[in-house]
Every structure is written in structure tokens, then in C-alpha cells.
Coordinates of C-alpha atoms in Angstrom, one line a residue:
Chain A
X1 CA 0.0 0.0 0.0
X2 CA 1.2 3.4 -0.8
X3 CA 1.2 5.9 2.0
X4 CA 2.3 9.0 0.0
X5 CA -1.2 10.6 0.3
X6 CA -1.1 10.3 4.1
X7 CA 1.8 12.8 4.2
X8 CA -0.5 15.5 3.0
X9 CA -3.9 14.1 4.4
X10 CA -3.0 13.7 8.0
X11 CA -1.7 17.1 8.7
X12 CA -4.7 18.5 6.7
X13 CA -7.2 16.4 8.7
X14 CA -5.6 17.3 12.0
X15 CA -5.6 21.0 11.0
X16 CA -9.4 20.9 10.6
X17 CA -9.5 19.0 13.9
X18 CA -7.3 21.5 15.6
X19 CA -9.9 24.2 14.9
X20 CA -12.5 22.3 16.8
X21 CA -10.0 21.4 19.6
X22 CA -8.2 24.7 20.0
X23 CA -6.5 23.9 23.2
X24 CA -5.0 20.6 21.7
X25 CA -3.7 22.2 18.5
X26 CA -0.1 22.2 19.5
X27 CA -0.3 18.6 20.6
X28 CA -2.0 17.6 17.3
X29 CA 1.0 19.5 15.5
X30 CA 3.4 17.3 17.2
X31 CA 1.4 14.2 16.5
X32 CA 1.4 15.2 12.8
X33 CA 5.1 15.9 12.7
X34 CA 6.1 12.6 14.3
X35 CA 3.7 10.6 12.2
X36 CA 5.1 12.1 9.0
X37 CA 8.6 11.3 10.0
X38 CA 7.4 7.7 10.9
X39 CA 5.8 7.3 7.6
X40 CA 9.1 8.1 5.8
X41 CA 10.5 4.8 7.2
X42 CA 7.8 2.7 5.6
X43 CA 7.1 4.8 2.5
X44 CA 7.6 3.0 -0.9
X45 CA 9.0 4.6 -4.1
X46 CA 6.3 4.9 -6.7
X47 CA 3.5 6.9 -8.0
X48 CA -0.1 7.2 -6.6
X49 CA -3.0 8.1 -8.9
X50 CA -5.4 10.5 -7.1
X51 CA -9.1 10.4 -8.1
X52 CA -9.1 7.5 -10.5
X53 CA -8.1 9.6 -13.6
X54 CA -5.2 7.9 -15.3
X55 CA -2.1 10.0 -15.8
X56 CA -1.5 12.2 -17.8
X57 CA -5.0 13.4 -17.2
X58 CA -5.3 13.1 -13.5
X59 CA -3.2 14.2 -10.6
X60 CA -0.3 11.8 -9.4
X61 CA 1.8 11.8 -6.3
X62 CA 5.5 10.8 -7.1
X63 CA 8.0 9.4 -4.6
X64 CA 11.3 8.9 -6.4
X65 CA 14.9 9.3 -5.2
X66 CA 14.7 13.1 -5.5
X67 CA 11.4 13.8 -3.8
X68 CA 12.2 11.1 -1.2
X69 CA 15.4 13.0 -0.3
X70 CA 13.3 16.2 -0.1
X71 CA 10.7 14.7 2.0
X72 CA 13.2 13.5 4.5
X73 CA 14.9 16.9 4.7
X74 CA 11.7 18.7 5.0
X75 CA 9.9 16.6 7.6
X76 CA 12.9 16.2 9.9
X77 CA 13.5 20.1 9.6
X78 CA 9.9 20.7 10.4
X79 CA 9.7 18.4 13.3
X80 CA 12.9 19.7 14.9
X81 CA 11.9 23.3 14.5
X82 CA 8.7 22.8 16.2
X83 CA 10.1 20.7 18.9
X84 CA 12.8 23.3 19.8
X85 CA 10.5 26.3 19.7
X86 CA 7.4 24.7 21.2
X87 CA 6.7 27.5 23.5
X88 CA 6.6 30.1 20.7
X89 CA 3.9 28.3 18.6
X90 CA 1.1 29.9 20.7
X91 CA -2.2 29.9 18.6
X92 CA -0.4 29.2 15.3
X93 CA -0.7 25.3 15.5
X94 CA -3.4 25.0 12.9
X95 CA -1.5 27.2 10.5
X96 CA 1.6 25.1 10.9
X97 CA -0.5 22.0 10.3
X98 CA -1.7 23.4 6.9
X99 CA 1.8 24.5 6.2
X100 CA 3.1 21.0 6.8
X101 CA 0.4 19.5 4.3
X102 CA 1.2 22.2 1.7
X103 CA 5.0 21.7 1.9
X104 CA 4.8 17.9 1.6
X105 CA 2.3 18.4 -1.3
X106 CA 4.7 20.7 -3.2
X107 CA 7.4 18.1 -3.2
X108 CA 5.1 15.1 -3.7
X109 CA 2.9 16.2 -6.7
X110 CA 3.6 15.3 -10.2
X111 CA 1.1 17.7 -11.7
X112 CA 2.3 21.2 -12.4
X113 CA -1.1 23.0 -11.7
X114 CA -1.4 21.0 -8.5
X115 CA 2.0 22.3 -7.6
X116 CA 0.6 25.9 -8.0
X117 CA -2.2 25.1 -5.6
X118 CA 0.1 23.8 -3.1
X119 CA 2.5 26.7 -3.6
X120 CA -0.5 29.0 -2.8
X121 CA -1.6 27.1 0.2
X122 CA 2.0 27.2 1.5
X123 CA 2.4 30.8 0.7
X124 CA -0.8 31.8 2.5
X125 CA 0.6 30.1 5.7
X126 CA 3.8 31.9 5.2
X127 CA 2.0 35.2 5.1
X128 CA 0.2 34.4 8.3
X129 CA 3.3 33.4 9.9
X130 CA 5.1 36.5 8.8
X131 CA 2.4 38.7 10.4
X132 CA 3.2 37.0 13.8
X133 CA 4.2 39.6 16.6
X134 CA 2.2 42.4 14.9
X135 CA 4.4 42.5 11.8
X136 CA 1.5 43.2 9.6
X137 CA 3.1 45.8 7.3
X138 CA 5.9 43.5 6.3
X139 CA 3.6 40.7 5.9
X140 CA 1.5 42.8 3.6
X141 CA 4.5 43.5 1.5
X142 CA 5.3 39.9 1.3
X143 CA 1.8 39.1 0.3
X144 CA 1.8 41.5 -2.5
X145 CA 5.1 40.3 -4.0
X146 CA 4.3 36.6 -3.2
X147 CA 0.9 36.8 -5.2
X148 CA 2.5 38.7 -8.0
X149 CA 5.1 36.0 -8.3
X150 CA 2.8 33.1 -8.0
X151 CA 0.5 35.0 -10.4
X152 CA 3.3 34.9 -13.1
X153 CA 4.1 31.3 -12.2
X154 CA 0.4 30.4 -13.1
X155 CA 0.9 32.5 -16.3
X156 CA 3.8 30.3 -17.1
X157 CA 1.9 27.1 -16.5
X158 CA -1.0 28.4 -18.7
X159 CA 1.4 29.1 -21.5
X160 CA 3.0 25.6 -21.2
X161 CA -0.6 24.1 -21.2
X162 CA -1.4 26.1 -24.3
X163 CA 1.6 24.8 -26.0
X164 CA 1.8 21.1 -25.0
X165 CA -1.7 20.4 -23.8
X166 CA -0.7 18.5 -20.6
X167 CA -0.1 19.3 -17.1
X168 CA 1.6 16.1 -16.0
X169 CA 5.3 16.9 -15.3
X170 CA 6.6 13.6 -16.7
X171 CA 4.4 13.9 -19.8
X172 CA 5.6 17.6 -20.2
X173 CA 9.3 16.8 -19.9
X174 CA 8.9 14.4 -22.8
X175 CA 7.0 16.7 -25.0
X176 CA 9.4 19.6 -24.2
X177 CA 12.4 17.4 -25.1
X178 CA 10.9 17.2 -28.7
X179 CA 10.8 20.9 -29.3
X180 CA 13.3 23.7 -29.9
X181 CA 14.0 25.1 -26.4
X182 CA 13.8 28.6 -27.6
X183 CA 9.9 28.1 -27.8
X184 CA 9.6 27.8 -24.1
X185 CA 11.7 30.7 -23.0
X186 CA 8.7 32.9 -21.9
X187 CA 7.0 30.3 -19.7
X188 CA 10.3 29.1 -18.2
X189 CA 11.2 32.7 -17.3
X190 CA 7.8 33.3 -15.8
X191 CA 8.1 30.1 -13.8
X192 CA 11.5 31.2 -12.8
X193 CA 10.2 34.5 -11.4
X194 CA 7.5 32.7 -9.4
X195 CA 9.9 30.3 -7.8
X196 CA 12.4 33.1 -7.3
X197 CA 10.1 35.0 -5.0
X198 CA 9.7 32.1 -2.6
X199 CA 13.5 31.0 -3.0
X200 CA 14.6 34.6 -2.1
X201 CA 16.6 35.3 -5.2
X202 CA 17.8 38.8 -5.5
X203 CA 15.5 41.3 -7.3
X204 CA 12.5 39.4 -6.0
X205 CA 13.6 39.1 -2.5
X206 CA 12.7 42.5 -1.1
X207 CA 10.3 41.0 1.5
X208 CA 12.9 39.0 3.2
X209 CA 14.5 41.7 5.3
X210 CA 11.1 42.8 6.8
X211 CA 9.9 39.3 7.5
X212 CA 12.9 37.5 8.8
X213 CA 14.4 40.6 10.4
X214 CA 11.4 40.7 12.8
X215 CA 10.7 36.9 13.1
X216 CA 11.0 35.1 16.2
X217 CA 12.4 31.7 17.1
X218 CA 9.7 29.7 15.3
X219 CA 9.0 31.8 12.1
X220 CA 12.6 32.5 11.3
X221 CA 13.8 28.8 11.3
X222 CA 10.6 27.8 9.4
X223 CA 10.9 30.3 6.6
X224 CA 14.7 30.0 6.4
X225 CA 14.6 26.3 6.8
X226 CA 11.4 24.4 5.8
X227 CA 9.9 26.9 3.4
X228 CA 13.4 27.6 1.6
X229 CA 14.4 24.0 1.5
X230 CA 10.9 23.1 -0.3
X231 CA 10.9 25.9 -2.7
X232 CA 14.5 25.3 -3.8
X233 CA 13.8 21.5 -4.0
X234 CA 10.8 22.4 -6.2
X235 CA 13.1 24.7 -8.3
X236 CA 15.5 21.9 -8.8
X237 CA 12.7 19.6 -9.9
X238 CA 11.4 21.9 -12.5
X239 CA 14.6 23.4 -13.9
X240 CA 16.7 20.2 -13.9
X241 CA 14.2 17.6 -14.8
X242 CA 11.1 19.1 -16.6
X243 CA 12.0 22.3 -18.3
X244 CA 14.9 22.6 -20.8
X245 CA 16.5 26.1 -20.4
X246 CA 17.5 27.6 -23.7
X247 CA 21.2 28.8 -23.9
X248 CA 20.4 32.3 -24.1
X249 CA 18.1 32.3 -21.1
X250 CA 20.6 30.2 -19.2
X251 CA 23.0 33.1 -19.3
X252 CA 20.2 35.5 -17.9
X253 CA 19.3 33.0 -15.2
X254 CA 23.0 32.3 -14.2
X255 CA 23.6 36.1 -14.1
X256 CA 20.6 36.6 -11.7
X257 CA 21.6 33.7 -9.4
X258 CA 25.4 34.5 -9.3
X259 CA 24.6 38.1 -8.7
X260 CA 22.3 37.1 -5.9
X261 CA 25.1 35.0 -4.4
X262 CA 27.7 37.7 -4.4
X263 CA 25.4 40.8 -3.5
X264 CA 23.8 38.7 -0.7
X265 CA 27.2 38.0 0.8
X266 CA 28.2 41.6 0.5
X267 CA 24.9 42.8 2.1
X268 CA 25.5 40.4 5.0
X269 CA 29.1 41.7 5.4
X270 CA 27.8 45.3 5.8
X271 CA 25.2 44.4 8.5
X272 CA 25.7 44.6 12.4
X273 CA 22.6 42.8 13.5
X274 CA 22.8 39.0 13.7
X275 CA 19.4 38.4 12.0
X276 CA 20.3 40.6 9.2
X277 CA 23.7 38.9 8.7
X278 CA 21.8 35.5 8.6
X279 CA 19.0 36.5 6.3
X280 CA 21.3 38.0 3.7
X281 CA 23.6 34.9 4.0
X282 CA 20.4 32.9 3.3
X283 CA 19.7 34.9 0.1
X284 CA 23.3 34.4 -1.0
X285 CA 23.0 30.7 -0.4
X286 CA 19.8 30.4 -2.2
X287 CA 21.6 32.1 -5.1
X288 CA 24.4 29.4 -5.0
X289 CA 21.8 26.5 -4.8
X290 CA 19.9 28.0 -7.8
X291 CA 23.1 28.4 -9.8
X292 CA 24.0 24.9 -9.3
X293 CA 20.5 23.7 -10.4
X294 CA 20.5 25.9 -13.4
X295 CA 23.8 24.5 -14.3
X296 CA 22.4 21.1 -14.1
X297 CA 24.5 19.9 -11.1
X298 CA 21.7 18.2 -9.1
X299 CA 23.6 16.3 -6.4
X300 CA 25.9 19.1 -5.5
X301 CA 23.0 21.4 -5.3
X302 CA 21.1 19.1 -3.0
X303 CA 24.0 18.6 -0.7
X304 CA 24.7 22.4 -0.4
X305 CA 20.9 22.9 0.1
X306 CA 20.8 20.4 2.9
X307 CA 23.9 21.9 4.5
X308 CA 22.6 25.5 4.4
X309 CA 19.0 24.7 5.7
X310 CA 20.1 22.6 8.7
X311 CA 22.7 25.2 9.7
X312 CA 20.2 28.0 9.2
X313 CA 17.8 26.3 11.5
X314 CA 20.2 26.0 14.2
X315 CA 21.4 29.8 13.8
X316 CA 17.9 31.2 13.3
X317 CA 16.5 29.3 16.3
X318 CA 19.2 30.6 18.7
X319 CA 19.1 34.2 17.3
X320 CA 15.4 34.4 17.4
X321 CA 15.4 33.3 21.0
X322 CA 18.2 35.7 21.9
X323 CA 16.3 38.6 20.1
X324 CA 13.1 37.6 21.8
X325 CA 14.4 37.7 25.3
X326 CA 16.8 40.7 25.0
X327 CA 14.9 42.8 22.6
X328 CA 18.1 43.3 20.5
X329 CA 20.1 41.3 18.1
X330 CA 22.9 44.1 17.6
X331 CA 26.2 42.1 17.9
X332 CA 27.8 45.1 19.8
X333 CA 25.3 44.7 22.6
X334 CA 25.6 41.0 22.8
X335 CA 29.3 40.6 23.3
X336 CA 30.2 37.4 25.2
X337 CA 26.7 36.1 25.4
X338 CA 28.0 32.6 24.7
X339 CA 30.1 32.7 27.8
X340 CA 27.1 31.6 29.8
X341 CA 25.6 29.4 27.3
X342 CA 28.5 27.1 26.2
X343 CA 26.3 24.3 24.6
X344 CA 24.5 26.9 22.6
X345 CA 27.6 28.6 21.7
X346 CA 29.4 25.5 20.5
X347 CA 26.2 24.5 18.3
X348 CA 26.1 28.0 17.0
X349 CA 29.9 27.9 15.9
X350 CA 29.5 24.5 14.4
X351 CA 26.6 25.6 12.2
X352 CA 28.4 28.8 11.1
X353 CA 31.7 26.9 10.4
X354 CA 29.7 24.3 8.4
X355 CA 28.0 27.1 6.3
X356 CA 31.6 28.4 5.5
X357 CA 32.6 25.0 4.3
X358 CA 35.5 24.3 6.7
X359 CA 36.9 20.7 6.9
X360 CA 35.4 18.4 9.6
X361 CA 31.9 19.8 8.8
X362 CA 29.3 18.7 6.4
X363 CA 29.7 22.0 4.5
X364 CA 33.2 21.0 3.4
X365 CA 31.9 17.9 1.7
X366 CA 29.2 19.8 0.0
X367 CA 31.4 22.6 -1.1
X368 CA 34.0 20.3 -2.6
X369 CA 31.3 18.7 -4.5
X370 CA 30.2 21.9 -5.8
X371 CA 33.7 22.7 -7.0
X372 CA 34.3 19.3 -8.6
X373 CA 30.9 19.5 -10.2
X374 CA 31.5 23.0 -11.8
X375 CA 35.0 22.2 -12.8
X376 CA 33.8 18.9 -14.6
X377 CA 31.6 21.1 -16.7
X378 CA 34.6 23.4 -17.5
X379 CA 33.1 26.4 -15.9
X380 CA 35.7 28.5 -14.3
X381 CA 34.2 32.0 -13.6
X382 CA 31.5 30.8 -11.3
X383 CA 33.7 28.8 -9.0
X384 CA 36.0 31.7 -8.8
X385 CA 33.0 33.9 -7.7
X386 CA 31.8 31.2 -5.2
X387 CA 35.3 31.0 -3.6
X388 CA 35.3 34.9 -3.5
X389 CA 31.9 35.1 -1.9
X390 CA 33.2 32.4 0.7
X391 CA 36.0 34.8 1.7
X392 CA 33.4 37.5 2.4
X393 CA 31.3 34.9 4.2
X394 CA 34.2 33.9 6.3
X395 CA 35.1 37.5 7.3
X396 CA 31.6 38.2 8.7
X397 CA 31.0 34.9 10.3
X398 CA 34.4 34.8 12.1
X399 CA 33.8 38.5 13.2
X400 CA 30.4 37.6 14.5
X401 CA 31.6 34.6 16.3
X402 CA 34.6 36.4 17.9
X403 CA 32.2 39.1 19.3
X404 CA 29.6 36.7 20.5
X405 CA 32.3 34.6 22.4
X406 CA 34.6 37.3 23.6
X407 CA 33.7 39.8 26.4
X408 CA 34.9 43.3 26.3
X409 CA 35.9 45.7 23.5
X410 CA 38.1 45.0 20.6
X411 CA 41.8 45.4 21.2
X412 CA 41.5 44.9 25.0
X413 CA 42.2 41.9 27.0
X414 CA 38.9 39.9 27.4
X415 CA 37.6 39.6 31.0
X416 CA 34.4 37.9 32.2
X417 CA 33.3 41.2 33.8
X418 CA 32.8 42.9 30.5
X419 CA 30.3 40.4 29.5
X420 CA 26.9 41.7 28.3
X421 CA 24.2 42.0 31.0
X422 CA 21.5 40.8 28.8
X423 CA 19.9 37.5 30.0
X424 CA 18.6 34.7 27.8
X425 CA 17.2 31.5 29.1
X426 CA 17.3 28.6 26.6
X427 CA 14.9 25.7 27.3
X428 CA 16.2 22.2 27.4
X429 CA 14.4 21.4 24.0
X430 CA 16.5 24.0 22.3
X431 CA 19.7 23.0 23.9
X432 CA 19.2 19.3 23.0
X433 CA 17.9 20.1 19.5
X434 CA 20.7 22.4 18.4
X435 CA 23.3 20.1 19.9
X436 CA 22.0 17.1 18.1
X437 CA 21.8 18.9 14.8
X438 CA 25.3 20.2 15.2
X439 CA 26.6 16.7 16.1
X440 CA 24.8 15.3 13.0
X441 CA 26.5 18.0 11.0
X442 CA 30.0 17.0 12.3
X443 CA 29.2 13.3 11.8
X444 CA 28.1 13.8 8.3
X445 CA 31.2 15.8 7.6
X446 CA 33.6 13.0 8.8
X447 CA 31.5 10.3 7.2
X448 CA 29.9 11.9 4.3
X449 CA 28.4 8.7 2.8
X450 CA 26.5 8.1 6.0
X451 CA 23.6 10.1 4.8
X452 CA 23.5 8.9 1.2
X453 CA 24.0 5.3 2.1
X454 CA 21.2 5.2 4.7
X455 CA 19.0 6.9 2.2
X456 CA 19.6 4.7 -0.8
X457 CA 21.0 1.6 0.6
X458 CA 24.1 1.7 -1.8
X459 CA 26.9 4.0 -2.7
X460 CA 25.9 4.1 -6.4
X461 CA 24.4 7.6 -6.0
X462 CA 27.9 9.0 -5.5
X463 CA 28.8 8.0 -8.9
X464 CA 27.4 10.5 -11.4
X465 CA 27.5 8.2 -14.4
X466 CA 25.1 5.8 -12.7
X467 CA 21.6 6.0 -14.1
X468 CA 20.4 6.0 -10.4
X469 CA 21.8 9.5 -10.2
X470 CA 19.5 10.9 -12.9
X471 CA 16.3 11.2 -10.6
X472 CA 13.4 10.1 -12.6
X473 CA 9.8 11.4 -12.5
X474 CA 7.6 8.6 -13.7
X475 CA 4.3 9.9 -14.4
X476 CA 2.7 6.6 -13.6
X477 CA 2.4 5.9 -17.3
Chain B
X6 CA -8.1 39.0 -29.6
X7 CA -9.3 38.4 -26.0
X8 CA -5.8 37.1 -25.2
X9 CA -4.2 40.5 -25.9
X10 CA -7.0 42.1 -23.9
X11 CA -6.3 39.9 -20.8
X12 CA -2.5 40.6 -21.1
X13 CA -3.3 44.3 -21.1
X14 CA -5.4 43.9 -18.0
X15 CA -2.7 42.1 -16.4
X16 CA -0.3 44.9 -17.3
X17 CA -2.7 47.4 -15.9
X18 CA -2.7 45.4 -12.5
X19 CA 1.1 45.4 -12.3
X20 CA 1.3 49.2 -13.2
X21 CA -1.1 49.7 -10.3
X22 CA 1.0 47.7 -8.0
X23 CA 4.0 49.7 -8.9
X24 CA 2.7 53.3 -8.7
X25 CA 0.2 53.0 -5.9
X26 CA 1.0 53.6 -2.2
X27 CA -2.5 53.0 -0.8
X28 CA -2.9 49.4 0.7
X29 CA -6.6 49.1 -0.5
X30 CA -5.6 50.2 -4.0
X31 CA -2.8 47.7 -4.0
X32 CA -5.3 45.0 -3.2
X33 CA -7.5 46.2 -6.1
X34 CA -4.5 46.1 -8.4
X35 CA -3.8 42.6 -7.3
X36 CA -7.3 41.6 -8.2
X37 CA -7.2 43.3 -11.5
X38 CA -4.0 41.4 -12.3
X39 CA -5.6 38.0 -11.2
X40 CA -8.7 38.8 -13.4
X41 CA -6.6 39.4 -16.5
X42 CA -4.7 36.1 -15.7
X43 CA -7.9 34.1 -15.3
X44 CA -9.2 35.5 -18.5
X45 CA -5.9 34.5 -20.3
X46 CA -6.2 31.0 -18.9
X47 CA -9.9 30.7 -20.1
X48 CA -9.0 31.9 -23.6
X49 CA -6.3 29.1 -23.9
X50 CA -9.3 26.6 -24.1
X51 CA -11.1 28.7 -26.7
X52 CA -12.2 26.9 -30.2
X53 CA -13.6 28.6 -33.0
X54 CA -17.4 27.9 -33.2
X55 CA -17.0 25.5 -30.2
X56 CA -19.8 24.6 -27.9
X57 CA -19.9 23.9 -24.2
X58 CA -18.4 20.7 -23.1
X59 CA -21.5 19.0 -21.8
X60 CA -23.0 15.8 -23.3
X61 CA -26.7 16.4 -23.7
X62 CA -29.5 14.6 -25.7
X63 CA -28.8 17.1 -28.6
X64 CA -25.0 16.8 -28.4
X65 CA -24.5 13.3 -27.6
X66 CA -21.3 12.6 -29.5
X67 CA -18.0 13.4 -28.2
X68 CA -16.7 14.1 -31.6
X69 CA -18.3 17.5 -31.7
X70 CA -16.4 20.7 -31.6
X71 CA -16.2 21.1 -27.8
X72 CA -14.1 23.9 -26.1
X73 CA -11.5 22.6 -23.7
X74 CA -13.0 22.3 -20.3
X75 CA -9.7 22.0 -18.4
X76 CA -8.7 25.7 -18.3
X77 CA -12.2 26.4 -16.9
X78 CA -11.7 24.0 -14.1
X79 CA -8.3 25.6 -13.5
X80 CA -9.7 29.1 -13.5
X81 CA -12.2 28.0 -10.8
X82 CA -9.4 26.9 -8.6
X83 CA -7.4 30.0 -9.2
X84 CA -10.4 32.4 -8.5
X85 CA -10.8 30.6 -5.1
X86 CA -7.3 31.1 -4.3
X87 CA -7.5 34.6 -5.3
X88 CA -10.5 35.1 -2.9
X89 CA -8.3 33.8 -0.1
X90 CA -5.5 36.0 -0.8
X91 CA -7.8 39.0 -1.2
X92 CA -9.6 38.4 2.2
X93 CA -6.2 37.8 4.0
X94 CA -4.8 41.0 2.4
X95 CA -7.9 43.0 3.6
X96 CA -7.4 41.4 7.1
X97 CA -4.0 42.8 7.2
X98 CA -5.1 46.1 5.9
X99 CA -7.4 46.4 8.9
X100 CA -4.7 45.5 11.3
X101 CA -2.3 48.1 9.6
X102 CA -5.1 50.8 9.7
X103 CA -5.5 50.2 13.5
X104 CA -1.8 50.6 14.0
X105 CA -1.2 53.6 11.9
X106 CA -4.6 55.1 11.4
X107 CA -3.8 55.5 7.7
X108 CA -3.9 53.3 4.5
X109 CA -1.1 55.2 2.8
X110 CA 2.3 53.6 2.9
X111 CA 4.1 57.0 2.6
X112 CA 2.4 58.3 5.7
X113 CA 3.5 55.3 7.8
X114 CA 7.2 56.1 7.7
X115 CA 9.5 54.2 10.0
X116 CA 11.8 51.4 8.8
X117 CA 10.4 49.7 5.8

């Protein structure tokens, strides 16, 4: 029996139930999170036909290697986030349940219009989450940009339907392969804009600063972790497996993504608040992952994406809590904050160093895959820019870490008396959660094949020439 | 012809989003954009001299010149989603008005 549908149906069912049982909504959320992770251990690869209409006419749910990996990442991220920040969920339990259904649906669906529907469900929950803590003005800004973006996404889908007469992704990919890729430049670009808004690529990411800059310890890790991971996984699905990017359009898209990477890192460098540094670093990383997907390097992109979202969840959870308790996230006012919170500090450091790609951490493995991948395509300018942006990244991360660990002013001898007088109390869930994630980051850095072996049962995935590596989307036909 | 008209409508909506600073007018612009988009999707299914895709006693053969029913089903979904977004936007607008006593983004000031 195929359980794919339950990944969407159970959170949705519990979301309606949670409206009736208001007081229990947070417990229902935990139940749904745990059940989704449990389902992943018994789920089978294959396709499920929904509603009895045979593909390519009906909607299918697809679990292949690619979407299985995405499901594992998404559901583990979601569960750890809600476990770590349980006290901040407040009355948003129902919204998070709908978000869980929508995010799983985006990854699972094999129908491009169904993808739009799930994208809208997910974005509506994202707007509501963004408005948490009276942040209505920035949430409205997000709503306008997000709606315009998904409108253009739908425009692209309508154009594709008009051209090829199908909405099934697998069917679409076969038909697109038959025609000249110059024909689909306009719909491809429209779909790119739609996903770029959600994935935080540069000209379309003006909402990020207002939303993430004021987010607390549940909204920030969700939007920078689960939502970002899902939209980038969908980006990868569409741009590396369904659509064929015309060579002239490819130059334009690569320019957008690489500029996002470099400008994002520069913007992060110029900021003095932890949250703003992290959110611009998120934009930069999204640019990097999108660059890899557009270049056709799926495996390095997925590894880099996993490294980024897990690190960002740790960093944003800690920062969100600090900002909530102290009403500030200025680095200058938080000098030496980690002197009292060694476990939190160590996890924060591991996550930032892994984001930088230092050896011993998972980030090193993903970055070296990125470099090898790009060199194997004989591309040299982009790796140079990636390394250049890593230097900027290193500068601001090391500066931030030094200030957060060391007490006192720069150039003076550090003494414990100079420590900041701001008080933060981390719950034990948070301590355990961030510690576990950072231990996993180190373990995967030392034994990188651990993750891939356990997911696929063999090492063939590491070999790019193996047909297993080409993730397939069977439309069930 | 109707396709050009609907694209013009979409562009009017985007134009409104770009130049207006009033929250309610922004929501109206979003709606104009969505209506243009929905018209465009319906127009994809258009067939010259086509008839409504319903099998009746008079039109009992499936070989007749039916228009494509799928875009109409898609538009139905898209309209419902548009309604949801509009109502959420209006709810935000009300909360913003409570906080700033104005709908004009210029008069709110502050950071962003």
C-alpha cells in the first residue's frame, strides 16, 4: 500500500480537527510531525494516482529518489523546528499543520497545476506566519510580492498548457524534449520568477528583510529552513528535470543567481545585526543553490541545500530566542553572550563553520562537490565567484563569532566582567535540539557517505555516471 | 483578440502595484492582475465555433467541436485562491489601519 497521500492528508485532517480542539492544537501538530517522520521509514517509491483519472489526465503523487530525499529533509527539519520552539507556537498550531500539508504536497505532486495550488496554500500560511508579533506591514509587503510572483508562475503554467496540452510533469518533460528550447523561453522565465520570490533570489527578495528581520524563534527557522528547502527542491525539480533552459536564457538566469550570491554575501558583510547577517547569507546561499540547479548539477545542489538549511535552522533558532529575550540582536550589545551558554555557543559555531565549508563539517563535503561539479563542466568563472563570496562569508562569520564569544571591547584583554548584561534562558528542548543537529553536521562531515548510504542503501548515488543518479519522475504511465 | 485584452489587463494590474502607495488600491490592483490572468487561462481553451463541453440529448457525440474544459476548471481553482488572498490582504489592511490610522504607505514612515 502506498502511503504518500497520508503525508498530506493527515496534517490537513488534523488542521481541521485543531480548529475544533483549539487547546490541543499544539499537541496535534506534534502528532502530525512525528507521524510524518514515521511514515518516511515505511514509504515506498512509486506513484499514486489520485481520483481515479489515469495519468497524464489525473493528478499523481510521485516518490522517487529526488522527492524522497526532499521529504526526509523537509519533515525532519519541520519536526525539529517545532520541537525546539514549542513555547513560541502559541495559537499558530493550525496554520503550521496546513503549512506541513502544503509543503509535503509541493514536493510530492507530479502535476504542475497542483504544484501551483500547493504553492499558494504554503504561501498563505507563510504570510500568516510572517504577520506574527504584529508584523502586519511587512507581511502585507510579502503578500503583494508573493501573489504577483505566483500569478506569473500560473501564467507560465497556462502558457505551457497552451503549447503542450498537458499538466503532468513527466509527460511535459517528454514533450518539451521534442521541441526547440527557444519556444519555451517565456514560460520558463515566468516560472523562474514565481519560484524566485519564494526561494529569495535577488531582485524578488525585497520582502525577506522585513519578514525575517522581525521574526521570532519559530517563524525564522521555518521560513529560512523548511520553506526555503521546499521551494529550492521544487526549483530543482522543474529546472533540472522538466524544463529545458535555452542557452540564451541560461545566461540570464545564471547572471541573476550568481549576482544574488555575491550581492547577498556583500549585504550580509555590511550588517551589524545577527538576524540581518543571517538573512542576507540565506539569500546568498539560495543564489548558490539555484546556480547549481540551473547549471544542471543536481547532487551538489542538493548537498549544499541540505547543509544550508540545517545550519540556518540552528542559527535562526538561537538568534530568534536571543532577540526575543533581550529585545536586540545587535552584535555590539551581545558581546560574550555565549560565555554563559556553552552548549548553545558551540552549536552556533559548528553551524556557522559548516556554512562556511570548513573541513570536519558537512559544509566541506558539499562545497567540494560543488567545486568538482563545476570544474567537470569546464566552468571557471562561477567557481571563482563562489570562492570569492566564501571569503566574504568567512570574514563576517568569524567576526560575529569572535564578538559573541569574547567579552569586552576590541583590542583589549577579554575579561568575564565585561560580559553583556542581557539575560537569555534557553529551554532544554532548544539545547538538545541544536546540539543534536550540530553533532549530525560533524558526523556527516567526517563520514559523508553516511547520509546517502542510509537513504539509498548503496553507494551508487555518489557516482554521477550511474543511471540512479538521474532522478526520474515517472508519471505513472 | 481576447488574449491581448487579458494581457493588457494584467499589465494594468502590475502598473497599479508599481505606482500606488495605498494599501486598498494595491489589493484592487492585485485583483485586476488576477482577473486578467484568469481571462487569459480561459482563452487558452477557446475553440472557434466551439460549444460548451457538456454531453446532452442534442450533443451526444464526443466528436463534436467542444471547447477545452480543463482551463475552466483551472480558473475555478485560481479564483478561489484569489479570494483567499484578497481576504487575507484585507485582514492585514485592517490591522495596519488600526496601528497607523492610515492606508497610505508613505504616511506610515518608519523602517520599511
